[in-house]
XYZ file of C-alpha atoms in Angstrom:
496
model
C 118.521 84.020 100.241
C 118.929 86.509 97.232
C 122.508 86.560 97.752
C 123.451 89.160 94.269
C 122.544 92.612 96.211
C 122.983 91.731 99.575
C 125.817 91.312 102.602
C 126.223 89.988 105.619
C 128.282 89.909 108.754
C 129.632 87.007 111.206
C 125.822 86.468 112.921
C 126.904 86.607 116.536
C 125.658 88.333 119.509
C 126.851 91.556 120.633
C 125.429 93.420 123.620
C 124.472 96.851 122.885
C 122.626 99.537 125.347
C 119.665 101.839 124.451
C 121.120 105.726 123.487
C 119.145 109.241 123.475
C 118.074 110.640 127.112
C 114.749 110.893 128.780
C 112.684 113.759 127.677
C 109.457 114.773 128.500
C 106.731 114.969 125.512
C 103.173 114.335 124.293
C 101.358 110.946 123.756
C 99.236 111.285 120.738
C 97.029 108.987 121.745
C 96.134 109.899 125.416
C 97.139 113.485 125.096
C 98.811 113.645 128.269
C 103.039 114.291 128.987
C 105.280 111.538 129.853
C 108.855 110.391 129.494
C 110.418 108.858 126.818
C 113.994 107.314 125.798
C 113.737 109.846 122.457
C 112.168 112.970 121.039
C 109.416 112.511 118.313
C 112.172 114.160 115.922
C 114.314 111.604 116.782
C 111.794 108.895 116.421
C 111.133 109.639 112.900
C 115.113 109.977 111.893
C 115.406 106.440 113.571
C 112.808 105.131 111.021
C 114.591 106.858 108.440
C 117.709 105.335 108.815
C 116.341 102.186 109.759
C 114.169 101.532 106.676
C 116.886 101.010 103.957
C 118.322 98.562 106.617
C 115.336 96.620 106.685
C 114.796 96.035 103.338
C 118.287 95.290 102.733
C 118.162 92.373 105.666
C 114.870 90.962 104.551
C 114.120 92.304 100.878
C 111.226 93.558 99.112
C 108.458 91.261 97.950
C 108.346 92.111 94.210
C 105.132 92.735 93.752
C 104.341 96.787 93.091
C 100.205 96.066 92.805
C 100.121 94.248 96.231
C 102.539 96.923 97.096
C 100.538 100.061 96.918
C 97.272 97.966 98.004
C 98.520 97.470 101.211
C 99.971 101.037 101.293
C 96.542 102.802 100.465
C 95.034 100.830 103.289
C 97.246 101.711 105.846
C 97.085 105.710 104.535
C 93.780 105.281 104.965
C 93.766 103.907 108.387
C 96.370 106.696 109.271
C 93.679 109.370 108.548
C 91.793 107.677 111.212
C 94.160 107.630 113.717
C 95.282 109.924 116.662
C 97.752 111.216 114.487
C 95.640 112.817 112.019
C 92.804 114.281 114.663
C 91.999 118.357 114.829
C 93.790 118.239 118.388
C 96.614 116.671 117.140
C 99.962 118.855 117.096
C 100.847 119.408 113.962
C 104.085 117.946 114.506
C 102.511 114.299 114.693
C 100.369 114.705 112.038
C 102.874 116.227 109.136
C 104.865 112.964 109.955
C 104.282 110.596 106.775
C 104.212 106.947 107.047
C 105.163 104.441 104.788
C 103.621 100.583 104.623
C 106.303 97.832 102.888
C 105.473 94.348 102.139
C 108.538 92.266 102.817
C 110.034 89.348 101.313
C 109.709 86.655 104.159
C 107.670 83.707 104.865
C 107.453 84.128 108.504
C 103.691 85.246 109.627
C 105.199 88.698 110.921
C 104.446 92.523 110.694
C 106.052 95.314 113.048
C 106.434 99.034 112.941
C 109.602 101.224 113.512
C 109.655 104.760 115.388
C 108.126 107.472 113.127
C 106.019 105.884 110.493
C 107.631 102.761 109.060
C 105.026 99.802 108.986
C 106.306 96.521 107.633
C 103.983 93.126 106.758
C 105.385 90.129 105.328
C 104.216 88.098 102.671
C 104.040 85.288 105.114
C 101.565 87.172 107.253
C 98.835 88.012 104.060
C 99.136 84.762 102.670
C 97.469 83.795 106.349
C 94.593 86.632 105.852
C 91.446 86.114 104.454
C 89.761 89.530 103.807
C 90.899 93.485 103.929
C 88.871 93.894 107.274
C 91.811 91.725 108.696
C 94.541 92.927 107.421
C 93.047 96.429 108.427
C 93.174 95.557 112.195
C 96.980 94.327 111.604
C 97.703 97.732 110.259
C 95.980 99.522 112.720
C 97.849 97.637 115.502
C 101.205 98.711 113.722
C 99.973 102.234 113.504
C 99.223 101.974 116.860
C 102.602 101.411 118.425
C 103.579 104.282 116.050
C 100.907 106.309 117.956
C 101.207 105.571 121.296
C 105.187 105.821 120.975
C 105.693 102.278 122.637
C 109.342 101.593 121.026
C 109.807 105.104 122.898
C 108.271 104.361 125.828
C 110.247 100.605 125.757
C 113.859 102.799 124.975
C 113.383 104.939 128.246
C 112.962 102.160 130.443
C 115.307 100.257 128.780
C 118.176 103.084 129.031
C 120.606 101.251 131.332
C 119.805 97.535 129.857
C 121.108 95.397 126.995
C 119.630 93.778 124.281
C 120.842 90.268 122.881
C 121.557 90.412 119.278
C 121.200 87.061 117.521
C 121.090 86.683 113.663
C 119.783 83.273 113.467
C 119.419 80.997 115.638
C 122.134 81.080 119.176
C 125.301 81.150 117.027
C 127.247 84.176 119.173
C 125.988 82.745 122.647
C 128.424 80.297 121.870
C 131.263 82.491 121.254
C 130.140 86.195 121.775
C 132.557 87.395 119.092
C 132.277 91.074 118.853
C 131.788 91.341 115.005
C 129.963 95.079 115.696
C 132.352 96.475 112.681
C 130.933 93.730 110.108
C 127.490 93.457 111.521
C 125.044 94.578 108.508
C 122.307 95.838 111.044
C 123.342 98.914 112.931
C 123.272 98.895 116.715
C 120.578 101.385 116.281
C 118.440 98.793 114.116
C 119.275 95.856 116.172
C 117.896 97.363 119.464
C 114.542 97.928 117.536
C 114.225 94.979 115.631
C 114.905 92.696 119.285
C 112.921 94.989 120.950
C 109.744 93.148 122.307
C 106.834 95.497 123.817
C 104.882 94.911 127.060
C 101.505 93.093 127.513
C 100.145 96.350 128.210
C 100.973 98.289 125.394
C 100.087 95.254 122.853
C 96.843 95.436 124.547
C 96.680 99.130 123.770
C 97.813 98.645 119.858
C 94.859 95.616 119.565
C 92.574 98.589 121.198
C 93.923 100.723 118.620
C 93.714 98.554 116.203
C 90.263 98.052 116.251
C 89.755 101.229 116.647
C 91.191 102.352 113.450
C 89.420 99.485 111.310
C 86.152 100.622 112.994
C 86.509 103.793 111.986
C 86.779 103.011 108.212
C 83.794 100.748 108.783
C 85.775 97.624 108.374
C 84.350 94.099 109.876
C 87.018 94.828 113.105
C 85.774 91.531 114.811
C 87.567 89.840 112.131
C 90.991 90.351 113.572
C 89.533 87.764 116.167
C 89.876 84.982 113.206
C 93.346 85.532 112.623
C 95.173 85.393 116.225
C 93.032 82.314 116.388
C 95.063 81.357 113.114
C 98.097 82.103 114.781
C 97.308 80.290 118.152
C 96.558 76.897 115.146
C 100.609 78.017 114.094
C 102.077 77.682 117.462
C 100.240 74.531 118.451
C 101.376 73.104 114.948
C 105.375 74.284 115.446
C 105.071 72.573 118.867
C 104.529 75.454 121.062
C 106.859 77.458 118.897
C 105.700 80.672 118.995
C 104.981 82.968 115.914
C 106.991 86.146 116.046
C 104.133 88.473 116.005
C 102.658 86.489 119.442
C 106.149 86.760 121.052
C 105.057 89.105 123.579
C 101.327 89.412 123.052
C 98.786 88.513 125.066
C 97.308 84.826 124.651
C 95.941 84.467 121.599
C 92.566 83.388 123.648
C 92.177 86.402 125.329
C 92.068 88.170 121.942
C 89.867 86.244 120.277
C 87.202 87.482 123.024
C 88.482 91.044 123.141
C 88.650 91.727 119.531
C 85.066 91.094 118.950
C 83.999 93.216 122.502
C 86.120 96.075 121.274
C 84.590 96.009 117.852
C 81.082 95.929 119.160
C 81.660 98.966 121.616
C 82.861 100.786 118.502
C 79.473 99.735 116.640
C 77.466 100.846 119.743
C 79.069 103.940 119.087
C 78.007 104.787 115.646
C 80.573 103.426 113.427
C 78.841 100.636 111.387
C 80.966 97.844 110.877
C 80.267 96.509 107.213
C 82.924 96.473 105.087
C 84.541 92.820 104.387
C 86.076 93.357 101.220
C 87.412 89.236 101.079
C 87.068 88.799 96.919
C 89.289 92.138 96.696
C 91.615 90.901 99.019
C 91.789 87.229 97.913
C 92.594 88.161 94.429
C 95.301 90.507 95.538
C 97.293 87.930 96.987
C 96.393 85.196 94.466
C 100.046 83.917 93.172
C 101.820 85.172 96.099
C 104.759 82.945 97.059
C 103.618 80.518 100.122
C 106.594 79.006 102.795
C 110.428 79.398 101.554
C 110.936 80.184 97.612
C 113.326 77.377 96.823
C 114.654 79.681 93.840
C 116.515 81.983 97.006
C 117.926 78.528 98.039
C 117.232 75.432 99.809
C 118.795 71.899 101.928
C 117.892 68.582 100.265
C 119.784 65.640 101.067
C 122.709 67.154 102.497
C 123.064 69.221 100.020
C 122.546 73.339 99.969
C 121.085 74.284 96.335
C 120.969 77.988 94.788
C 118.821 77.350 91.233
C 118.924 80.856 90.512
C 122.889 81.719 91.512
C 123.362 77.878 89.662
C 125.603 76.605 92.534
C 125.773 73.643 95.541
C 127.647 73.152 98.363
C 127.339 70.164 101.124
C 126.092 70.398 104.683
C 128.155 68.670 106.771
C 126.241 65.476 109.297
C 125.349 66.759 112.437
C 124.744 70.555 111.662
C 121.715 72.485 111.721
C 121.399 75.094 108.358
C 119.484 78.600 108.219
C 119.208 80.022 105.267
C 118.429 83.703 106.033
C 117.664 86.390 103.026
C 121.697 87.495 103.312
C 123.341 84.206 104.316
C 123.317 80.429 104.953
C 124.178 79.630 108.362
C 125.374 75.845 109.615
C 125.705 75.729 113.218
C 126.010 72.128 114.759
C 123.990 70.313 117.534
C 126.397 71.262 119.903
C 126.341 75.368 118.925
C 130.307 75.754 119.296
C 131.195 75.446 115.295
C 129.792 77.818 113.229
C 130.182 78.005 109.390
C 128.676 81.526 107.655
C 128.483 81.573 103.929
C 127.655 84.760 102.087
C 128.620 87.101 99.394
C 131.665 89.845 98.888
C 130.564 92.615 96.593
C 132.770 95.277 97.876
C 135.859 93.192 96.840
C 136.993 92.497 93.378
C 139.016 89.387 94.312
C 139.007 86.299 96.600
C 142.240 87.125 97.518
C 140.967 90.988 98.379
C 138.464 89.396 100.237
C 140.452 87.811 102.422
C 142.768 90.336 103.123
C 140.536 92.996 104.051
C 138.485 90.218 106.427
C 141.670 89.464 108.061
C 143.202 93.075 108.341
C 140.241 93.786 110.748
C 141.801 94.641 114.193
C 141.665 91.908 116.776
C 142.342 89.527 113.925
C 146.058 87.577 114.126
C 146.802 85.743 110.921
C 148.430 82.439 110.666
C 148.545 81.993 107.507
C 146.807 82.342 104.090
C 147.567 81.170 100.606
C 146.061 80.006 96.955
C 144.108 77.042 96.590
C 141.784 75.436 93.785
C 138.836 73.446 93.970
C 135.929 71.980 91.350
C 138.259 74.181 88.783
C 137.527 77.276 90.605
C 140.177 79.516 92.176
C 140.017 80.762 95.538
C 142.007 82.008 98.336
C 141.921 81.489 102.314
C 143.328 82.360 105.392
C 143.507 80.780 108.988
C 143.486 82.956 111.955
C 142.557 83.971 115.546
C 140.526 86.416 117.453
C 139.102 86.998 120.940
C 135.599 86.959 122.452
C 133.912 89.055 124.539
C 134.429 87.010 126.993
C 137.870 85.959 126.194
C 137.482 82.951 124.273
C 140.235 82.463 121.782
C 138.663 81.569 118.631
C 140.133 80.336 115.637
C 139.179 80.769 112.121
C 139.238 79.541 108.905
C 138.325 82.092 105.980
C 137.734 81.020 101.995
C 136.633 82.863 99.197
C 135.940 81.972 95.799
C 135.375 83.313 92.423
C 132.209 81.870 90.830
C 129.713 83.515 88.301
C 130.927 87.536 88.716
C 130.619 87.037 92.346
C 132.889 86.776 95.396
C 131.683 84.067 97.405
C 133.169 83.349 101.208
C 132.752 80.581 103.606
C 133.079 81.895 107.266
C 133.915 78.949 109.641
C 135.312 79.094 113.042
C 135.109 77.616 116.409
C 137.383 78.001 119.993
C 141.105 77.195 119.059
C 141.038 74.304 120.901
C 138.262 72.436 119.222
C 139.551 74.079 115.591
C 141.264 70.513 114.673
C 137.795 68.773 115.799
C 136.317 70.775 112.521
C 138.638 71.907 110.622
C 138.091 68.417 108.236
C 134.050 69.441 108.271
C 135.064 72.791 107.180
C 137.291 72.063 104.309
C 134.704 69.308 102.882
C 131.888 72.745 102.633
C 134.540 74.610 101.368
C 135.863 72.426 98.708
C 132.711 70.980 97.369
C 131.209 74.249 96.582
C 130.991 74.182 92.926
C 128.757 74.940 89.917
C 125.080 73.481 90.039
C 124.056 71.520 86.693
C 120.996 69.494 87.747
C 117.968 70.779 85.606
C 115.533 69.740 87.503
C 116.885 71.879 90.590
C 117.468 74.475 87.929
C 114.269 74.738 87.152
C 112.410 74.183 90.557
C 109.668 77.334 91.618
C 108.647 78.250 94.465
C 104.897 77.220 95.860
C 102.133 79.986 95.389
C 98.815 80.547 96.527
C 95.537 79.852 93.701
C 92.718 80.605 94.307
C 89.372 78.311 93.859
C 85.726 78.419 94.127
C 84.151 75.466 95.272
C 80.790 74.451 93.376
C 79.451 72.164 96.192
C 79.223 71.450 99.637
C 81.914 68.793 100.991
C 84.106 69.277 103.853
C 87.020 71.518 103.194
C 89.591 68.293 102.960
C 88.082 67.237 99.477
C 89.413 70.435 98.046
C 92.563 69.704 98.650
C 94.977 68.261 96.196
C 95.916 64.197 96.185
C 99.865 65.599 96.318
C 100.849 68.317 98.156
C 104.199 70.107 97.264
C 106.804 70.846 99.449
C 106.073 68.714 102.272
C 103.286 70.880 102.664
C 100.360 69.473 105.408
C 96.780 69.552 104.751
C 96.685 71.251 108.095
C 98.279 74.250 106.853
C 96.493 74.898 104.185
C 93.135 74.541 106.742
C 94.979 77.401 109.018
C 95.457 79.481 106.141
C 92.208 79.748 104.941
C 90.931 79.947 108.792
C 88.733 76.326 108.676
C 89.525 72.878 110.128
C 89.818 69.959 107.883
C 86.371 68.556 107.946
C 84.667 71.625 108.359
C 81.542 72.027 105.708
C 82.428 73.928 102.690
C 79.687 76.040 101.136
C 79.439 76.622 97.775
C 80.830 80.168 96.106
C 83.250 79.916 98.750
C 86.614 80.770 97.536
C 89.914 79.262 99.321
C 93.672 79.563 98.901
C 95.282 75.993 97.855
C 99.224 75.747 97.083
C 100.514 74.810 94.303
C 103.794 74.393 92.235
């Protein structure tokens, strides 16, 4: 949560249907005319506008050398693809794309309409070698290509999309918080949107396709959908985003390889690993959640690098996103947002604007102090969508040069249930002077070569930090625990 350039709304749900019209145009990829939900030229203004969005929800990883590498690849692998071919319209291929490497620990990458490929530092800290990360690209470029968000929007023009920041806070309530949202409806539709079996089939086709043609090891996307099949089984059958809607993770590791070797039987030799390259690219990259952007311990919510605390109430659930800390209980009918104000000067402008919104009725609002920090806060009502009264409680504080604001409501008639649990958040928010939380890093990847042969569980560390499982450090450098380690071999091991 890097809280000092960043807003947020009320995470809720809100029910939003696809815009544009049907139009008839061009597939790059097959060449043929079909229908879809926008025009190319609108596809690539949606990516435009969507882009600073993104970043802004999920933030850059700062790192500018890992940066451009993974931006020359996937320029590279553009050249290859049906957007750059002599038959292409020239339409498609002046379209530029840009590759980002986002700040997020979840093993994820996905493309927006018009050029905008996105991998997150989650995802390459689960790669072993360029020839992988290749075939993710590709795959990205390949919804790009074969217009799938497009092709999704059409048949998608009469339906609705669920909206839910984190976790099922709006099911609860369905609080229309559309004016305060900090992803546009445009955004949100995209982000939610999932693609069919079909055409994730076609972007692993593609995929290959693409790495093949640059001469990559393409069978070696096979290794890493097994690696993400090893993450679900792990989370409990929780699936990884990127395998949300993609085929089972079985089937590709079959299909990968096949496709790769029909690309070699065509002429394209496949020899290009490039795993030392790769491996010292991402050595030092931050591995799982970077305590620094916050983190729960003991009931307690830390922020080393914004030097504050605040306590988690018993019984709730907290998600700490990149723009806020959500608490949500067991139950999912009391919600408590925290986040930051910067386009208010005071807590008591804060306030006031939040609860000048229409649909808002104000009960009352006044000073208060707390942990010798002033604030102000303001009780109020509002309807659902589905008519629902809710009532909420609104405090903001002064702390730091910031404006920081506790969100917490529930349905009026449950507000007295909570409103104790609330106040306890609010008031014990105060400045953080432990220095051993102060001084806490996050857990990054080194790199090691072994020097003998042992099975890969010797090579791990005695302690491992941040309750951190041998098991996950065998999925991310694609072995099992007592698999036989040669020597020269070099492997990815946490540390802090």
């Amino acid at each position: 949560m890097n809280l000092k350039r960043k807003l947020l709304s009320v995470i809720v749900i809100v029910s939003l249907g696809f815009g544009g019209c049907v139009t008839l145009e061009q597939n790059p990829v097959s060449g043929n005319k079909r229908a879809y939900g926008y025009s190319w030229e609108q596809e690539v203004q949606i990516g435009k506008e969507s882009d600073p969005e993104i970043i802004a929800q999920y933030g850059l990883y700062e790192n500018e050398e890992l940066a451009n590498y993974v931006s020359q690849l996937g320029q590279e692998l553009v050249e290859v693809s049906h957007l750059r071919r002599d038959d292409t319209p020239e339409k498609f291929k002046n379209t530029p794309f840009t590759f980002r490497v986002l700040n997020s620990p979840v093993v994820n990458a996905f493309a927006l309409p018009g050029g905008y490929i996105y991998v997150t530092r989650g995802l390459l800290g689960h790669l072993n070698n360029e020839a992988q990360l290749a075939v993710v690209l590709g795959h990205e470029i390949g919804h790009v290509a074969a217009r799938h968000a497009s092709q999704r929007a059409m048949q998608q023009q009469f339906g609705q999309l669920a909206i839910i920041g984190g976790a099922v806070l709006g099911e609860s309530f369905g609080y229309d918080g559309q004016s305060i949202l900090q992803l546009s409806s445009q955004t949100a539709q995209l982000m939610f949107l999932k693609y069919g079996r079909d055409d994730e089939r076609e972007s692993d086709a593609l995929g290959v396709e693409y790495a093949a043609m640059r001469h990559y090891e393409a069978s070696e996307g096979a290794d890493f959908f097994t690696s993400l099949k090893r993450i679900s089984e792990t989370q409990g059958g929780g699936i990884p985003t990127l395998l949300s809607s993609h085929p089972d993770p079985g089937e590709r590791e079959s299909t990968i390889p096949r496709l790769a070797q029909e690309w070699e039987s065509k002429g394209y030799e496949q020899n290009i690993l490039d795993k030392e390259e790769f491996m010292e690219m991402i050595e030092g990259i931050v591995y799982g959640d970077n305590p620094r952007e916050g983190f729960e311990r003991d009931g307690m919510f830390y922020h080393p690098d914004l030097e504050f605390r605040f306590p988690v109430p018993n019984g709730f659930q907290l998600i700490n996103q990149t723009t806020a800390v959500i608490m949500v209980n067991e139950a999912q009918d009391a919600i408590i947002q925290f986040t930051i104000d910067n386009q208010n000067e005071t807590p008591e402008s804060s306030v006031r604007t939040f609860l000048a919104q229409e649909g808002i009725t104000v009960i009352e609002q006044q000073s208060f102090s707390a942990n010798s920090m002033n604030g102000y806060q303001g009780i109020a009502t509002a309807q659902s969508q589905n008519g629902t009264e809710l009532k909420l409680k609104l405090t903001a504080v002064g702390y730091g040069g910031n404006i920081y604001r506790f969100l917490s409501y529930t349905t009026s008639a449950q507000f007295d249930t909570y409103r104790d649990r609330f106040t306890t958040v609010e008031n014990g928010f105060s400045q953080l002077y432990d220095n051993a939380i102060l001084g806490i890093q996050p857990v990054k990847l080194k790199l090691i070569t072994t020097s003998r042969t042992a099975p890969f569980s010797s090579f791990l560390p005695n302690e491992l930090p941040m309750d951190i499982k041998p098991l996950d450090i065998a999925i991310i450098n694609q072995v099992d625990l007592d698999q036989t380690i040669q020597p020269g071999t070099m492997l990815k091991i946490p540390v802090q």
